[in-house]
Amino acid sequence: MAEPRVLVVGAGLSGALLARRLQDAGAQAVLIGTGADRPSGGYGDATAASGGLVRAFEPDPAARSLATASLAELLADPLLAEHAGWRETGSLYLLDTDDPGVPTGVEAAGVEVLAGQQVARRFGFDRLPERSVAVWERHAGYVVPDRLRRAVLRGLDNTEATPMARLDGDTVELRDGRRLTGDLVVVAAGAWTPGLLRAAGFATTLRTKHIQYAHYAVGRNALPCFVDETSGLYGRPAGAGRLLLGLPSRRWDVEPPTPEPDTELAERVLATALLRLPGLDPRPLAPPVSAVDCYSEPAGLALRAVAGTAHTFTFTGGSGGAAKTALAASRLAATALLNNRSAVNVPMG
Ligand SMILES: Cc1cc2nc3c(=O)[nH]c(=O)nc-3n(C[C@H](O)[C@H](O)[C@H](O)COP(=O)(O)OP(=O)(O)OC[C@H]3O[C@@H](n4cnc5c(N)ncnc54)[C@H](O)[C@@H]3O)c2cc1C
């Protein structure tokens, strides 16, 4: 059987990688929305704003498996690592010992489970709860997702600059009135996806959520990437003596691409960071980065069938974490689309 023509809507990291995986598998993939006239007025999307933290460990086993496979692909391919702007800084993932996500059996080359006091001694974190425990991964760090997206776009044979105006059944109508048809349509439009589906009359459980971080001077180097589940604080090095720092936002159903910064959240980040990181300069170096991602339940970038259609899917739901899973998730999604397209067995979204 001839490989299908697949229309992929949205040129963020998810759509670009999915189109590339499909193309590599011999399908005709057309990536829609690669031009300058994006709804975000440029690349003002989650991929452009992303902090890019990547590691293998995640408390959730499904996310861990995708993150582990993605990191392995990155580490095995120096050209991919270069295209992604890979920086190996190490990664610390701190949890309370009572947390159900506390790891068992994650020890591998370059991976250690450390007690809270060891973390405090080795990395200078302050006032960690007594019962904290951390997964330390030496071969983890961060990428620049926007850079990886641009490299992937350069390798695509079929792109369509004009964005989609609307989804009409299994047909895509572009903003210039042209209509494109494919055997399959995948909406990979990140935080725009729920709105695009609803406008086309489809119900969806996908939602949007705000994400915000800012840069601070910390007065010392050599801090790794970290997630501290005991306080919510996450961060990564961002140049000499600088850290990117954030906390999860509580704002749901926010319009992309760039919501007003949340000053209350910025204050909470600072208060938490001053407890954990002695020597932090409380003045942010620039206004916060404020952006939106698409969230799913269960969380994670995955192919999901659109209820009520035979050939339409979404590939989104990164839930603030798809930079670290997109390599493996796009490979899985392409395989599912091509192998099982008469009966794709994927969850509804
Ligand atoms: C501030 C922030 C920090 C993050 N930090 C991390 C991190 O440290 N580690 C990590 O793993 N993950 C992180 N993430 C999450 C990760 O970056 C995202 O999950 C991922 O980039 C989502 O990519 P996407 O392609 O699904 O969506 P997007 O990057 O949002 O791309 C969607 C694209 O669809 C386009 N589009 C919309 N409507 C249309 C239309 N009608 N026609 C055509 N195109 C359309 C948009 O213009 C956009 O280019 C972060 C996210 C944010 C927002």
PDB file of N, CA and C in Angstrom, residues 272-306:
ATOM      1  N   THR A 272      10.835  31.679  47.227  1.00  0.00           N
ATOM      2  CA  THR A 272      11.265  30.279  47.317  1.00  0.00           C
ATOM      3  C   THR A 272      12.747  30.164  46.985  1.00  0.00           C
ATOM      4  N   ALA A 273      13.169  30.868  45.944  1.00  0.00           N
ATOM      5  CA  ALA A 273      14.566  30.773  45.501  1.00  0.00           C
ATOM      6  C   ALA A 273      15.512  31.338  46.566  1.00  0.00           C
ATOM      7  N   LEU A 274      15.084  32.395  47.274  1.00  0.00           N
ATOM      8  CA  LEU A 274      15.960  32.977  48.297  1.00  0.00           C
ATOM      9  C   LEU A 274      16.180  31.998  49.453  1.00  0.00           C
ATOM     10  N   LEU A 275      15.190  31.137  49.711  1.00  0.00           N
ATOM     11  CA  LEU A 275      15.356  30.114  50.760  1.00  0.00           C
ATOM     12  C   LEU A 275      16.353  29.039  50.322  1.00  0.00           C
ATOM     13  N   ARG A 276      16.219  28.585  49.084  1.00  0.00           N
ATOM     14  CA  ARG A 276      16.996  27.431  48.620  1.00  0.00           C
ATOM     15  C   ARG A 276      18.416  27.784  48.164  1.00  0.00           C
ATOM     16  N   LEU A 277      18.581  28.998  47.620  1.00  0.00           N
ATOM     17  CA  LEU A 277      19.832  29.320  46.924  1.00  0.00           C
ATOM     18  C   LEU A 277      20.509  30.538  47.563  1.00  0.00           C
ATOM     19  N   PRO A 278      21.333  30.299  48.584  1.00  0.00           N
ATOM     20  CA  PRO A 278      22.006  31.427  49.216  1.00  0.00           C
ATOM     21  C   PRO A 278      22.876  32.165  48.190  1.00  0.00           C
ATOM     22  N   GLY A 279      22.912  33.481  48.288  1.00  0.00           N
ATOM     23  CA  GLY A 279      23.751  34.262  47.361  1.00  0.00           C
ATOM     24  C   GLY A 279      22.979  34.760  46.159  1.00  0.00           C
ATOM     25  N   LEU A 280      21.693  34.393  46.049  1.00  0.00           N
ATOM     26  CA  LEU A 280      20.901  34.844  44.896  1.00  0.00           C
ATOM     27  C   LEU A 280      20.653  36.351  44.992  1.00  0.00           C
ATOM     28  N   ASP A 281      20.869  37.063  43.896  1.00  0.00           N
ATOM     29  CA  ASP A 281      20.541  38.481  43.842  1.00  0.00           C
ATOM     30  C   ASP A 281      19.032  38.588  43.579  1.00  0.00           C
ATOM     31  N   PRO A 282      18.275  39.238  44.470  1.00  0.00           N
ATOM     32  CA  PRO A 282      16.808  39.241  44.325  1.00  0.00           C
ATOM     33  C   PRO A 282      16.285  40.041  43.130  1.00  0.00           C
ATOM     34  N   ARG A 283      17.161  40.788  42.446  1.00  0.00           N
ATOM     35  CA  ARG A 283      16.665  41.573  41.303  1.00  0.00           C
ATOM     36  C   ARG A 283      16.690  40.722  40.033  1.00  0.00           C
ATOM     37  N   PRO A 284      15.542  40.461  39.414  1.00  0.00           N
ATOM     38  CA  PRO A 284      15.573  39.714  38.160  1.00  0.00           C
ATOM     39  C   PRO A 284      16.361  40.484  37.104  1.00  0.00           C
ATOM     40  N   LEU A 285      17.017  39.761  36.198  1.00  0.00           N
ATOM     41  CA  LEU A 285      17.874  40.408  35.205  1.00  0.00           C
ATOM     42  C   LEU A 285      17.074  40.981  34.045  1.00  0.00           C
ATOM     43  N   ALA A 286      15.831  40.526  33.885  1.00  0.00           N
ATOM     44  CA  ALA A 286      14.972  40.991  32.776  1.00  0.00           C
ATOM     45  C   ALA A 286      13.534  40.664  33.165  1.00  0.00           C
ATOM     46  N   PRO A 287      12.551  41.230  32.460  1.00  0.00           N
ATOM     47  CA  PRO A 287      11.152  40.856  32.738  1.00  0.00           C
ATOM     48  C   PRO A 287      10.969  39.360  32.512  1.00  0.00           C
ATOM     49  N   PRO A 288       9.987  38.756  33.198  1.00  0.00           N
ATOM     50  CA  PRO A 288       9.808  37.309  33.060  1.00  0.00           C
ATOM     51  C   PRO A 288       9.421  36.893  31.645  1.00  0.00           C
ATOM     52  N   VAL A 289       9.769  35.672  31.292  1.00  0.00           N
ATOM     53  CA  VAL A 289       9.269  35.048  30.060  1.00  0.00           C
ATOM     54  C   VAL A 289       7.924  34.437  30.416  1.00  0.00           C
ATOM     55  N   SER A 290       6.875  34.834  29.688  1.00  0.00           N
ATOM     56  CA  SER A 290       5.517  34.399  30.004  1.00  0.00           C
ATOM     57  C   SER A 290       4.925  33.759  28.750  1.00  0.00           C
ATOM     58  N   ALA A 291       4.577  32.489  28.835  1.00  0.00           N
ATOM     59  CA  ALA A 291       4.114  31.768  27.642  1.00  0.00           C
ATOM     60  C   ALA A 291       3.056  30.744  28.049  1.00  0.00           C
ATOM     61  N   VAL A 292       2.629  29.935  27.091  1.00  0.00           N
ATOM     62  CA  VAL A 292       1.514  29.005  27.310  1.00  0.00           C
ATOM     63  C   VAL A 292       1.863  27.667  26.664  1.00  0.00           C
ATOM     64  N   ASP A 293       1.432  26.580  27.288  1.00  0.00           N
ATOM     65  CA  ASP A 293       1.579  25.261  26.657  1.00  0.00           C
ATOM     66  C   ASP A 293       0.219  24.565  26.704  1.00  0.00           C
ATOM     67  N   CYS A 294       0.108  23.494  25.921  1.00  0.00           N
ATOM     68  CA  CYS A 294      -1.125  22.704  25.903  1.00  0.00           C
ATOM     69  C   CYS A 294      -0.973  21.546  26.896  1.00  0.00           C
ATOM     70  N   TYR A 295      -1.958  21.371  27.761  1.00  0.00           N
ATOM     71  CA  TYR A 295      -1.918  20.333  28.804  1.00  0.00           C
ATOM     72  C   TYR A 295      -2.952  19.257  28.511  1.00  0.00           C
ATOM     73  N   SER A 296      -2.588  18.025  28.835  1.00  0.00           N
ATOM     74  CA  SER A 296      -3.484  16.886  28.609  1.00  0.00           C
ATOM     75  C   SER A 296      -3.575  16.066  29.880  1.00  0.00           C
ATOM     76  N   GLU A 297      -4.562  15.198  29.939  1.00  0.00           N
ATOM     77  CA  GLU A 297      -4.730  14.282  31.079  1.00  0.00           C
ATOM     78  C   GLU A 297      -4.965  12.880  30.521  1.00  0.00           C
ATOM     79  N   PRO A 298      -4.074  11.900  30.680  1.00  0.00           N
ATOM     80  CA  PRO A 298      -2.792  12.023  31.358  1.00  0.00           C
ATOM     81  C   PRO A 298      -1.851  12.960  30.599  1.00  0.00           C
ATOM     82  N   ALA A 299      -0.923  13.551  31.388  1.00  0.00           N
ATOM     83  CA  ALA A 299      -0.037  14.564  30.822  1.00  0.00           C
ATOM     84  C   ALA A 299       0.941  13.948  29.841  1.00  0.00           C
ATOM     85  N   GLY A 300       1.240  14.685  28.779  1.00  0.00           N
ATOM     86  CA  GLY A 300       2.339  14.254  27.917  1.00  0.00           C
ATOM     87  C   GLY A 300       2.032  14.376  26.442  1.00  0.00           C
ATOM     88  N   LEU A 301       3.088  14.647  25.682  1.00  0.00           N
ATOM     89  CA  LEU A 301       2.983  14.758  24.231  1.00  0.00           C
ATOM     90  C   LEU A 301       2.671  13.384  23.657  1.00  0.00           C
ATOM     91  N   ALA A 302       1.523  13.265  22.977  1.00  0.00           N
ATOM     92  CA  ALA A 302       1.112  11.966  22.424  1.00  0.00           C
ATOM     93  C   ALA A 302       0.143  12.193  21.285  1.00  0.00           C
ATOM     94  N   LEU A 303       0.040  11.177  20.441  1.00  0.00           N
ATOM     95  CA  LEU A 303      -0.960  11.180  19.372  1.00  0.00           C
ATOM     96  C   LEU A 303      -2.306  10.800  19.987  1.00  0.00           C
ATOM     97  N   ARG A 304      -3.319  11.610  19.722  1.00  0.00           N
ATOM     98  CA  ARG A 304      -4.661  11.313  20.250  1.00  0.00           C
ATOM     99  C   ARG A 304      -5.669  11.450  19.108  1.00  0.00           C
ATOM    100  N   ALA A 305      -6.573  10.493  19.015  1.00  0.00           N
ATOM    101  CA  ALA A 305      -7.617  10.571  17.988  1.00  0.00           C
ATOM    102  C   ALA A 305      -8.605  11.667  18.375  1.00  0.00           C
ATOM    103  N   VAL A 306      -9.085  12.420  17.399  1.00  0.00           N
ATOM    104  CA  VAL A 306     -10.122  13.419  17.661  1.00  0.00           C
ATOM    105  C   VAL A 306     -11.472  12.698  17.594  1.00  0.00           C
TER     106      VAL A 306
END
